[in-house]
XYZ file of C-alpha atoms in Angstrom:
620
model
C -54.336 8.122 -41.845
C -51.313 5.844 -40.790
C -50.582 2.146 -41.963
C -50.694 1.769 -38.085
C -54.050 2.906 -37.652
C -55.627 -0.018 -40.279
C -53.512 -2.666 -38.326
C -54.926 -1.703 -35.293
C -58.060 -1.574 -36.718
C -59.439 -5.132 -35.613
C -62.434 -5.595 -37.872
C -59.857 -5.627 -40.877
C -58.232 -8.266 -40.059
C -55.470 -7.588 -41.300
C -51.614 -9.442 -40.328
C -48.409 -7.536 -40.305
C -45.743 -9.788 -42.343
C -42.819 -7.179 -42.466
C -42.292 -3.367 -42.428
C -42.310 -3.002 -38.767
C -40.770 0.445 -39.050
C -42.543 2.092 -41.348
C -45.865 1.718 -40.269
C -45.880 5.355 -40.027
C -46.286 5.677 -44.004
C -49.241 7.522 -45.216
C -52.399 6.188 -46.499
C -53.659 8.670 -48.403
C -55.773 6.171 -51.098
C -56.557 2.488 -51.592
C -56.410 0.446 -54.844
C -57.373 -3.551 -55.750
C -55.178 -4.679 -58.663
C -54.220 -8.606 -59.687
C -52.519 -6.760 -62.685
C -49.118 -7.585 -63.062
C -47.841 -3.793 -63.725
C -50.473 -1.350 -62.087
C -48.138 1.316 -62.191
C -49.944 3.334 -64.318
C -53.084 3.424 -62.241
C -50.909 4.648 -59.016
C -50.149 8.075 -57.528
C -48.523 7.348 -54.391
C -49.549 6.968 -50.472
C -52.263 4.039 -51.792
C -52.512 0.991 -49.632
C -52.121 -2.036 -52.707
C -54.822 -4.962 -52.305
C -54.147 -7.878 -54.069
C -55.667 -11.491 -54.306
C -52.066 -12.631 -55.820
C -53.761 -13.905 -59.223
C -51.069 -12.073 -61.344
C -48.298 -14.885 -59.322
C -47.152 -17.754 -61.562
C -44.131 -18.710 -59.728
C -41.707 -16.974 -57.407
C -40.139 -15.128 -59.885
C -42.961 -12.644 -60.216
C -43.113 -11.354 -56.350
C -39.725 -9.290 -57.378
C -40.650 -7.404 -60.601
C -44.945 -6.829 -58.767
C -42.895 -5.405 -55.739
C -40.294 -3.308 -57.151
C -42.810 -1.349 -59.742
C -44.820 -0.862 -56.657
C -42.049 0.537 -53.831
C -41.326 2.458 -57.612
C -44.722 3.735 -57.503
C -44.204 5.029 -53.371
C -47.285 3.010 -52.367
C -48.113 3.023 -48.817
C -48.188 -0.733 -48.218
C -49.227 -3.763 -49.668
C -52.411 -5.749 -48.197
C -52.166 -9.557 -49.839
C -55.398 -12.065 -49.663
C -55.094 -15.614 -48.079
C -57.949 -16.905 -49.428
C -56.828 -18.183 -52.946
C -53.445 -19.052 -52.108
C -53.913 -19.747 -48.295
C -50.425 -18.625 -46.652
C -48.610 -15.823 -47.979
C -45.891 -17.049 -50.025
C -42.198 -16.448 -48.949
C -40.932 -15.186 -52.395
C -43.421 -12.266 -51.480
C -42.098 -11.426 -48.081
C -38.844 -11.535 -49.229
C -39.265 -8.761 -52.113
C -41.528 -6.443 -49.618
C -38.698 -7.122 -46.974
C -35.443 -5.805 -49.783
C -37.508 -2.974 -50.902
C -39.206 -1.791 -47.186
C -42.346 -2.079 -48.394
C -45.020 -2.910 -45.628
C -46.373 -6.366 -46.081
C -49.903 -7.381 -44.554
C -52.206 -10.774 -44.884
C -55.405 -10.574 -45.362
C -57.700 -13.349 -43.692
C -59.687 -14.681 -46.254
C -62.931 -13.806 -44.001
C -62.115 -10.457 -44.350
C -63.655 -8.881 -48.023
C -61.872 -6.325 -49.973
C -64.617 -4.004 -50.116
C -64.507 -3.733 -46.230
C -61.075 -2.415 -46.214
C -61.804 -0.409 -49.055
C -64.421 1.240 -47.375
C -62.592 1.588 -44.238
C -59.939 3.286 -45.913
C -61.927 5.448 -47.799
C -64.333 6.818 -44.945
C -61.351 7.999 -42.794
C -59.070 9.722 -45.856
C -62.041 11.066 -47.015
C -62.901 12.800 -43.640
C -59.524 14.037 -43.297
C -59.528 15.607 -46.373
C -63.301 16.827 -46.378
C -62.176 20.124 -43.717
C -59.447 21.371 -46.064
C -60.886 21.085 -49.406
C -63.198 23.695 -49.550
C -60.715 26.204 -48.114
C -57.625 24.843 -50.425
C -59.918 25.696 -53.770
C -60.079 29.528 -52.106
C -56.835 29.457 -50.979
C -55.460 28.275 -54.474
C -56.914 31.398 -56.050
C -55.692 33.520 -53.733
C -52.459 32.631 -53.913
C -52.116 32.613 -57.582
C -53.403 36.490 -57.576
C -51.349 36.979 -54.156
C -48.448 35.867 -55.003
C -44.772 37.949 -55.794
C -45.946 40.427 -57.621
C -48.195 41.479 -55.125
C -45.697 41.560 -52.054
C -42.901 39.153 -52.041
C -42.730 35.636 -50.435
C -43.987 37.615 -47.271
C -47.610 37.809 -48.536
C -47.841 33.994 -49.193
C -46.683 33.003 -45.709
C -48.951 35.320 -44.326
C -52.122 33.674 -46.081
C -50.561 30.006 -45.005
C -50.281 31.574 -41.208
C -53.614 33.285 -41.269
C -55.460 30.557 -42.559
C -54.018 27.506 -42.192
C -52.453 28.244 -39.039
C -48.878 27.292 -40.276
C -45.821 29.054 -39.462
C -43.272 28.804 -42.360
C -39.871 30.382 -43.320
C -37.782 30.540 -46.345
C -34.083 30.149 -46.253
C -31.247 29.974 -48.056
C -29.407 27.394 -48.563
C -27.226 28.555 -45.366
C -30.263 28.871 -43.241
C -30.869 32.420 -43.565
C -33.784 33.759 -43.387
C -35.242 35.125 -46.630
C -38.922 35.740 -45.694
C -41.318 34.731 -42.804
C -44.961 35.474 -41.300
C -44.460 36.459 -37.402
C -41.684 35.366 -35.112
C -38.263 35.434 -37.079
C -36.662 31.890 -36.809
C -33.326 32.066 -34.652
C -30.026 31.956 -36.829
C -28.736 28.631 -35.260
C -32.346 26.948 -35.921
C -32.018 28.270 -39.718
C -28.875 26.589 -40.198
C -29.592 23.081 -38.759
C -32.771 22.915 -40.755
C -31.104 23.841 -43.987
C -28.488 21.152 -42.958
C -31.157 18.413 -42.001
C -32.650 19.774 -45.920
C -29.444 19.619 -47.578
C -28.342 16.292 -45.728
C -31.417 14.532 -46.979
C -31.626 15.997 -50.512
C -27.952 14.463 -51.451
C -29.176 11.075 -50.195
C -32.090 11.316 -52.639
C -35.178 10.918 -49.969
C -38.280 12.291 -51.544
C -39.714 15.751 -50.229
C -41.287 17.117 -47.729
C -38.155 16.494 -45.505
C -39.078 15.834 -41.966
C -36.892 17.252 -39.115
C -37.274 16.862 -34.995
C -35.301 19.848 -33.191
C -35.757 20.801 -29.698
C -38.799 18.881 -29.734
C -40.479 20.749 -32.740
C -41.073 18.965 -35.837
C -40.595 20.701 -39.355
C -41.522 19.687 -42.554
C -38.455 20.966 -45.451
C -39.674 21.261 -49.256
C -37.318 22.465 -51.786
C -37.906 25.472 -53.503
C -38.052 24.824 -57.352
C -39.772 26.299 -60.781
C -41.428 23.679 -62.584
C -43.782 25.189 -64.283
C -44.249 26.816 -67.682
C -40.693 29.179 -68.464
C -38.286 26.896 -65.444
C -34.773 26.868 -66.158
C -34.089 23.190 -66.727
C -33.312 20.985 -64.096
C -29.839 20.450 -63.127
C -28.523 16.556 -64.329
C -26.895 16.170 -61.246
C -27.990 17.433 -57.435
C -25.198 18.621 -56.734
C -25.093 21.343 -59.742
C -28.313 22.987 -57.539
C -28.167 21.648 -54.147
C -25.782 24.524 -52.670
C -28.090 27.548 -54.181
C -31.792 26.682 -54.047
C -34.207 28.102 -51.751
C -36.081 25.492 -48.658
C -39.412 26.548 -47.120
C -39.291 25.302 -43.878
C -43.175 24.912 -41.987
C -43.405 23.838 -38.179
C -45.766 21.334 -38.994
C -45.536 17.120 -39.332
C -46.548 16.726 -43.267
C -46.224 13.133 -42.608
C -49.616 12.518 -42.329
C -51.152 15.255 -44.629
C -53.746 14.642 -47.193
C -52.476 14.992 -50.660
C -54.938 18.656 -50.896
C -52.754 20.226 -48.380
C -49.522 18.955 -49.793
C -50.918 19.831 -52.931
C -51.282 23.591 -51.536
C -47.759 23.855 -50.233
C -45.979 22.658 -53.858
C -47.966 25.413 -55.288
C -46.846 27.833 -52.612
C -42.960 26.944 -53.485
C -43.448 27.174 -57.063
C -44.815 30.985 -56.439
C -41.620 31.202 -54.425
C -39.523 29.871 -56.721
C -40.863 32.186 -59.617
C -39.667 34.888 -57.192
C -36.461 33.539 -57.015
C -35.933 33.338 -60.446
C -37.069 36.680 -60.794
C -34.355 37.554 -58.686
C -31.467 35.356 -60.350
C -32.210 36.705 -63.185
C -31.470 40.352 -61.947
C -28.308 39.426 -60.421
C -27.149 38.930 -64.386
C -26.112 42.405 -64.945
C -24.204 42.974 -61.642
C -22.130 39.612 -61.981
C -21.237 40.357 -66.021
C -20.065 44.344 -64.556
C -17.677 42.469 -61.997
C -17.028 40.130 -64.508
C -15.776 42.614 -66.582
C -13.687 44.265 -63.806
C -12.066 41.068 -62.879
C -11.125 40.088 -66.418
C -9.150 43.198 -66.445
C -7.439 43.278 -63.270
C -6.243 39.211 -64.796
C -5.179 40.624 -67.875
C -3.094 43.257 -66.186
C -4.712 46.530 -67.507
C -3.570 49.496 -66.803
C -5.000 50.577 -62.878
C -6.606 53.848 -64.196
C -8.321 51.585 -67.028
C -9.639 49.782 -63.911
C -10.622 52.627 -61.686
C -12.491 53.780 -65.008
C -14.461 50.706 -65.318
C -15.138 50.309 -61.937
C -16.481 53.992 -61.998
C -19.071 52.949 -64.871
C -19.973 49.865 -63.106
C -20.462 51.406 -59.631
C -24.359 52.980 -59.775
C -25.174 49.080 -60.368
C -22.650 46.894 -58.138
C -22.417 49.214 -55.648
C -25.507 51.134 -55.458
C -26.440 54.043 -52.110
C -23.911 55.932 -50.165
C -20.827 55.815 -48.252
C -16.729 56.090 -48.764
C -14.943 52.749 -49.483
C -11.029 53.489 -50.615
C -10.349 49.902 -49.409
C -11.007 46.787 -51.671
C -10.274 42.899 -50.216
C -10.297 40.273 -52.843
C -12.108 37.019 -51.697
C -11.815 33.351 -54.034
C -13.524 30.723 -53.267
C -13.838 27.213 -54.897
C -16.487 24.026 -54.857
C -14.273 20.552 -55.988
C -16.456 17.651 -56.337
C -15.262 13.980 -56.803
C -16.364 12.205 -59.620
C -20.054 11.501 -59.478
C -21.469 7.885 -59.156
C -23.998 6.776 -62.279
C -25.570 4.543 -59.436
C -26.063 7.207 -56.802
C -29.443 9.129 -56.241
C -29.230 11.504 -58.687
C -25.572 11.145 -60.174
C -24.209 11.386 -63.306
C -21.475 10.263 -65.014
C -18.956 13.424 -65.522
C -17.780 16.607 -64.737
C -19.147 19.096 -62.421
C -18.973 23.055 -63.307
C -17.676 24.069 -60.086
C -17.531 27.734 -61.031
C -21.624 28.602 -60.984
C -21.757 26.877 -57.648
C -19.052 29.007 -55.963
C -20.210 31.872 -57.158
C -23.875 31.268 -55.920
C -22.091 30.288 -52.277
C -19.712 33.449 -52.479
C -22.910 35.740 -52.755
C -24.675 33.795 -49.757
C -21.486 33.789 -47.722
C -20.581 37.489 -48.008
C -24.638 38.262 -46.344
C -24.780 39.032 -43.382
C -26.210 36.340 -41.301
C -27.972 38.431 -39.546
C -29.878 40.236 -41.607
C -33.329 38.603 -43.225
C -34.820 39.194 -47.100
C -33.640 38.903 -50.518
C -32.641 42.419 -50.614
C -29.648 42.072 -48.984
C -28.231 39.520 -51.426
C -29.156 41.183 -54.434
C -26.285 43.751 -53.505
C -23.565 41.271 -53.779
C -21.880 40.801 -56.924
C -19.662 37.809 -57.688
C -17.855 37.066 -60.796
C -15.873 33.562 -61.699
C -13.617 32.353 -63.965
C -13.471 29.030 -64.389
C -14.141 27.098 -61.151
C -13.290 29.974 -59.495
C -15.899 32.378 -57.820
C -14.468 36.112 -57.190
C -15.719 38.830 -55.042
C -14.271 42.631 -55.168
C -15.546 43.832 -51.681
C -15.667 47.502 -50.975
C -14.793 48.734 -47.008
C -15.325 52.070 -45.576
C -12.367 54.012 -44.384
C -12.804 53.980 -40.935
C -15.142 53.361 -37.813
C -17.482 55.472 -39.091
C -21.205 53.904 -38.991
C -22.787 52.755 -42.460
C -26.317 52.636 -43.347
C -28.070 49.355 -42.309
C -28.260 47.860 -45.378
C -25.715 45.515 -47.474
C -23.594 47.161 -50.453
C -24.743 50.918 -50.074
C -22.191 52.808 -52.005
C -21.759 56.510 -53.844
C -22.557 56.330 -57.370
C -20.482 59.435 -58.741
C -18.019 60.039 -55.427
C -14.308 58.294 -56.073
C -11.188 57.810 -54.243
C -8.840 61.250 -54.559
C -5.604 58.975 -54.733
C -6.462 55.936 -56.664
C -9.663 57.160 -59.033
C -11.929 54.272 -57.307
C -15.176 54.744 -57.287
C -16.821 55.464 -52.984
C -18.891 53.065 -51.919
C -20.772 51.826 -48.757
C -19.652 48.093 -48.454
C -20.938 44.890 -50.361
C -20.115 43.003 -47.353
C -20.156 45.464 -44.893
C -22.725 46.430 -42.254
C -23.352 48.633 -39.212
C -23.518 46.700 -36.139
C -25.438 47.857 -32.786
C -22.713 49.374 -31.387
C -21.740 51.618 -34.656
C -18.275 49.966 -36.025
C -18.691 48.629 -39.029
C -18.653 44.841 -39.052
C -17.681 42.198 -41.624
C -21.258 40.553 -43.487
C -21.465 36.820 -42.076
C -17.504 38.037 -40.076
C -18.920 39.558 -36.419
C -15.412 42.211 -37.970
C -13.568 39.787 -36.220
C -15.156 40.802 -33.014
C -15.608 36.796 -31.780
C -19.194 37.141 -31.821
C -21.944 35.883 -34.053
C -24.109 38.914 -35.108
C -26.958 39.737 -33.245
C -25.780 37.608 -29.889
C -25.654 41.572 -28.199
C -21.393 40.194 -27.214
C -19.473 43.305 -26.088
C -17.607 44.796 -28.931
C -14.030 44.694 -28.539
C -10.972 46.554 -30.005
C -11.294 44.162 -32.875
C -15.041 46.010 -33.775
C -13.054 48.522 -35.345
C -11.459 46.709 -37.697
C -14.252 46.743 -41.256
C -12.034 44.191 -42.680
C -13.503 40.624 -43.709
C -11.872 37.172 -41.291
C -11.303 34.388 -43.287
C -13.287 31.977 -40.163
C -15.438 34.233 -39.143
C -17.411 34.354 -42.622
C -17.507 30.088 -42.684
C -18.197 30.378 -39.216
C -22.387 30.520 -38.812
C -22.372 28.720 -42.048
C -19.840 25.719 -41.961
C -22.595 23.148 -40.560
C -25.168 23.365 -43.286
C -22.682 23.556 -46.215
C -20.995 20.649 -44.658
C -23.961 18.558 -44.972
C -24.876 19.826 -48.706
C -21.595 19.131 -49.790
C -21.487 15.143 -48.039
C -18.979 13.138 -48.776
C -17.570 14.417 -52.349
C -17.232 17.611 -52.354
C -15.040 21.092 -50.431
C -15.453 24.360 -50.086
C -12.516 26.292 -49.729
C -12.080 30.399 -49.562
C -8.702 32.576 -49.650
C -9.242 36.222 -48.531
C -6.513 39.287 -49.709
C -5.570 42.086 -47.286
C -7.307 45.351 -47.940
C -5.796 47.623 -50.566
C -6.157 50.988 -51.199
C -5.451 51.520 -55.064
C -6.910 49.867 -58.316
C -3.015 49.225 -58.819
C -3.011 46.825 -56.064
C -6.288 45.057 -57.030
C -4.122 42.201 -59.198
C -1.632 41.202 -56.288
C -5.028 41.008 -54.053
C -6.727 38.714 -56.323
C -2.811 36.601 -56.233
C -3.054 36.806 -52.599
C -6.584 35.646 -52.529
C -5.755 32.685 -54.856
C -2.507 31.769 -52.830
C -4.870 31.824 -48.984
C -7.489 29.807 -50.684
C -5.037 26.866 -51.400
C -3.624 27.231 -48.073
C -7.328 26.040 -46.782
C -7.336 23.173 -49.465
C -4.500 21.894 -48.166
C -5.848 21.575 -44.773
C -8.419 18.693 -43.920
C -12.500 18.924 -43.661
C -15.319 20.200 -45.974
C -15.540 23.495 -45.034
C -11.914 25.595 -45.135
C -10.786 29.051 -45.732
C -7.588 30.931 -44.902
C -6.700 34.870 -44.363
C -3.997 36.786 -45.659
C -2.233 37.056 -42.708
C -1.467 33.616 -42.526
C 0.715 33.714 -45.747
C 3.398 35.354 -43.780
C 4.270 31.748 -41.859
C 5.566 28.709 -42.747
C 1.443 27.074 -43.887
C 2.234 28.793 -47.145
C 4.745 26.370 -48.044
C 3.277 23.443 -46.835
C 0.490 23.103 -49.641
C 2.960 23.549 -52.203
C 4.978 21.078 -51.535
C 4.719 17.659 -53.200
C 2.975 14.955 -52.244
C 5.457 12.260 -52.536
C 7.941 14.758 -50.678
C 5.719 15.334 -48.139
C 5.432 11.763 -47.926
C 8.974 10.976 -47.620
C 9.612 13.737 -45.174
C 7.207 12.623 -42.584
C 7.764 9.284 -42.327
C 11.573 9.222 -42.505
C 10.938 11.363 -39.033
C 7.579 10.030 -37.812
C 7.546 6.679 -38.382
C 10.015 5.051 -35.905
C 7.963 6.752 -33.314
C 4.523 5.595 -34.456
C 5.928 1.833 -35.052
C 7.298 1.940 -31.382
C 4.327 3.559 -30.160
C 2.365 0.646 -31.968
C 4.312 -1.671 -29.790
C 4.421 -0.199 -26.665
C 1.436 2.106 -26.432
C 4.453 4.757 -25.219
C 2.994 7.741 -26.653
C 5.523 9.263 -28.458
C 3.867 10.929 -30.831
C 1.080 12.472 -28.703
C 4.337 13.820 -26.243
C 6.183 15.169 -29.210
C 3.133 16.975 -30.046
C 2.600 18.316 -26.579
C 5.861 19.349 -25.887
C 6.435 21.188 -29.241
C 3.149 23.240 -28.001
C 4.670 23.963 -24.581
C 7.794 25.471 -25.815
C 9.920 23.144 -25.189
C 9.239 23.887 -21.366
C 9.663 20.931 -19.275
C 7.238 21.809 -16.504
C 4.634 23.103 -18.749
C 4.587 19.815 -20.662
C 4.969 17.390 -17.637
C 1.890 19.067 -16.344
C -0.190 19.461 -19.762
C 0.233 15.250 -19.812
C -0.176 14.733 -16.045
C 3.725 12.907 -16.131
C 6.151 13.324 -13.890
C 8.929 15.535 -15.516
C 11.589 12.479 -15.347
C 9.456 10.624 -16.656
C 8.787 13.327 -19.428
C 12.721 13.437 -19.994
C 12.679 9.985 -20.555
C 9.828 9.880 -23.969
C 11.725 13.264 -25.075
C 15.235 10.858 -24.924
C 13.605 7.478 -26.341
C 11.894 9.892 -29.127
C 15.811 11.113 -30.175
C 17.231 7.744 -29.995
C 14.783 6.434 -32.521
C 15.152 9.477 -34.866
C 18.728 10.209 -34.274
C 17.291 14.136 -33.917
C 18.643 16.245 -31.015
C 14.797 18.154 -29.532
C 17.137 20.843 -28.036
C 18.735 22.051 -31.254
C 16.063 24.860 -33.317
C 16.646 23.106 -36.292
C 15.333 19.393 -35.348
C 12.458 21.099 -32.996
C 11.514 22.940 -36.898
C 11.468 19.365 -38.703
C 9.775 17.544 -36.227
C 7.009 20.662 -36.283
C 6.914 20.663 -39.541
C 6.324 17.023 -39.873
C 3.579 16.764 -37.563
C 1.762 19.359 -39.723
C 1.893 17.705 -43.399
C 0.815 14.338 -41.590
């Protein structure tokens, strides 16, 4: 029952001081306590009655209020028959810690509200208990080893009647009972789950989409054998599990919430389970990457590679193409007073490395399975991916990272594989995992394939691009992803100056702004590759030596200097094109173009000041 539901109650008499807005809390208890520091005898979700006998002064309201908002008590019920009006010390503390505040009239017994309270929670909870005893069991000798995540859904759909998903931290779909949830719809739920698990709110998560209400509870091991919990959110946030359940757990009784913790922690054991077999395939690319770094000979490399290939790249298929993809997680320094922060560094490396392997899956494609096959090494804060691509159009298997064990490339000793990252799409061309192979389309949207559908070869944007929201919200307001991809190469030889290239793309994309960047190979041939290296203070300089004159007189005279610089760059230099792009009337066009070369002493006719100016308007 609700908080609104006993003040609407009229027999209770009971008086709404403050909490206006969350009289939607959850009763799921009631206690009577004059003890100045109850908070041993709470749980959570109790409505608090008090006849305010532990109150000396107004120094004591603070300290009773905080251990009980501490506590996550539902609300706070306060008697007016020893004291007569509610003190204003009292309101105050409920008020700074949104804690619900009612009075009491002192007509109006204890035991009646008790009684109240305990009749309805009691009835709530008297139609699931029976069943959550059974359902307990069931699950416990159910659970993983008796069919995957799959199997406990199915007994929470079949008799419970809820429908529930697990996703990645991306909003893929890992497992689900019935209808599969729609790609978009994973992703904003993982965001809404991510969003709200950096600001420290307590699980179950509740999100409203397209008028459906969800309920989000993070999948952890806490049990007997758990790895040990992260110090800091953020070390975990980006990699664990979410079971989403179209359901309002708002208002559950504490048995059925009770059932669902117990379903994630059979999840999580699962997922642990599956971690843990992950170890072998990232120390074998580990070991392949450390000598590609260290500059070993290439038919050292194509040897190791051979040894390691019946476990990274397990199945059939011919891959004598590698790309080289490096991706990094910064964080800013953590804050000691923020939910869940830490003084101190953050090892960047782990997370990448658990993002690189959900990136390079396709979106598309539901289950564990699929991720297993990917094998990421890093190096410092540095996550690395070798990814294998077939040699031509020629359709794959329908599975992620199918590869020949024994077959190997004639020219270059590499061993054949199926892909890693690569899938076969409806149409037959192999396509990029979590890329559409550059086709434009998301996977699965049935988009006509274009000439693009040939190409196997992973796009920088189009691997961020059905994943960019929900990292964006995990990572908040401290921390960036950024991810360089190589161009395909065909030898072990050229492995080294992929990984180089890789590294070089993915600080191109830190040096652009926003959460979420990454940058291709083929955009190292223009003039962005400079830009990042080039110093701050330099790039400082530069910009405002040309740049500011124009924004000062732009401050002055709202003349839009800057904004018709920009536009006529884009056009060209063509004078119609521009006039018409910013609705002016091309005289009037000619005259902005001549104030913006009087105030720079730049001539926007000569190649050379058209370059600066360009260049300018970029590193600002």
């Amino acid at each position: 029952m609700r908080l609104r539901a006993l003040l609407e109650t009229d027999a209770l008499g009971l008086r709404l001081l403050g909490g206006q807005d969350e009289l939607d809390r959850t009763v799921r208890g009631v206690m009577t306590t004059d003890l100045r520091d109850p908070s041993r005898y709470l749980s959570g979700g109790e409505l608090v009655l008090t006849g305010l006998a532990w109150r000396r002064d107004a120094s004591d309201s603070e300290p009773f209020v905080r251990i009980l908002a501490g506590a996550g008590v539902a609300g706070l019920a306060a008697g007016e028959a020893e004291l007569g009006d509610i003190p204003a010390d009292l309101v105050e503390a409920c008020d700074h810690h949104r804690l619900p505040l009612f009075a009491v009239h002192e007509t109006v017994a204890f035991a009646t509200i008790t009684e109240h309270v305990v009749r309805q929670v009691s009835g709530e909870r008297a139609g699931d208990l029976a069943a959550v005893v059974d359902r307990h069991r069931r699950l416990m000798t159910s659970g993983p080893a008796g069919g995957g995540p799959e199997v406990v859904l199915d007994l929470l759909t079949s008799d419970l009647d809820l429908r529930a998903w697990v996703l990645s931290p991306t909003g893929r779909q890992i497992a689900g009972a019935g209808t599969p949830l729609p790609g978009p719809l994973g992703a904003t739920l993982a965001g809404h789950h991510l969003a709200a698990t950096r600001t420290g709110r307590r699980a179950p998560h509740r999100a409203a989409v397209a008028g459906t209400t969800y309920s989000l509870f993070p999948i952890r091991n806490t049990g007997r054998g758990a790895v040990p919990a992260a110090r800091d959110v953020r070390e975990s946030v980006l990699s664990d599990w979410l079971l989403a359940v179209e359901a309002d757990a708002s208002d559950w009784p504490a048995a059925r919430l009770d059932l669902l913790q117990g379903v994630t922690q059979l999840i999580a054991v699962e997922r642990d389970r599956r971690e843990a077999a992950r170890t072998v395939r990232r120390r074998l690319a580990q070991e392949v990457l450390e000598l590609v770094q260290a500059g070993a000979a290439p038919a050292e490399i194509a040897a190791r590679l051979r040894v390691a290939a019946p476990v990274l790249l397990p199945g059939l298929g011919v891959a004598p193409q590698w790309q080289v993809v490096v991706a990094r997680v910064d964080w800013t320094a953590a804050d000691a007073t923020a939910p869940g922060g830490v003084p101190g560094d953050i090892a960047g490396g782990p997370v990448a490395q658990a993002l690189l392997e959900e990136i390079l899956v396709d979106p598309a494609v539901s289950g564990p399975d699929s991720a297993d096959r990917i094998a990421v090494a890093h190096t410092g804060e540095e996550a690395i991916a070798l990814v294998p691509l077939p040699a031509g159009p020629a359709p794959l298997p329908d599975t992620v990272g199918d590869t020949a064990d024994t077959a190997t490339d004639p020219d270059a000793g590499l061993p054949a594989d199926g892909d890693g990252a690569v899938r076969e799409t409806g149409t037959g061309a192999p396509a990029a995992a979590g890329a559409g192979a550059g086709t434009g389309a998301k996977p699965g949207t049935g988009a006509a394939p274009t000439a693009a559908a040939q190409d196997p070869a992973l796009h920088a944007d189009a691997l961020l691009a059905a994943v960019r929201e929900p990292l964006s919200a995990g990572l908040a307001d401290d921390g960036r992803l950024t991810l360089g991809v190589s161009a395909a190469v065909h030898s072990a030889e050229g492995l080294r100056g992929a990984l180089e290239e890789a590294r070089h793309a993915r600080r191109v994309a830190a040096a652009r702004p926003g959460r979420v960047c990454a940058a291709g190979h083929h955009e190292l041939a223009s003039h962005v590759l400079l830009l990042p290296f080039v110093p701050d203070d330099v790039r400082r300089a530069f910009t405002a030596r040309l740049l500011d004159p124009l924004r000062d007189y732009d401050r002055r005279h709202r003349a839009e200097l800057i904004e018709t610089l920009e536009a006529f760059l884009d056009c060209d230099g063509s004078w119609t094109r521009c006039a018409a792009r910013l609705h002016l009337h091309v005289n009037t066009l000619r005259y902005r173009v001549g104030r913006i070369e009087q105030l720079t002493g730049r001539d926007l006719s000569r190649l050379e000041d058209k370059l600066d100016f360009f260049l300018a308007l970029r590193m600002s």
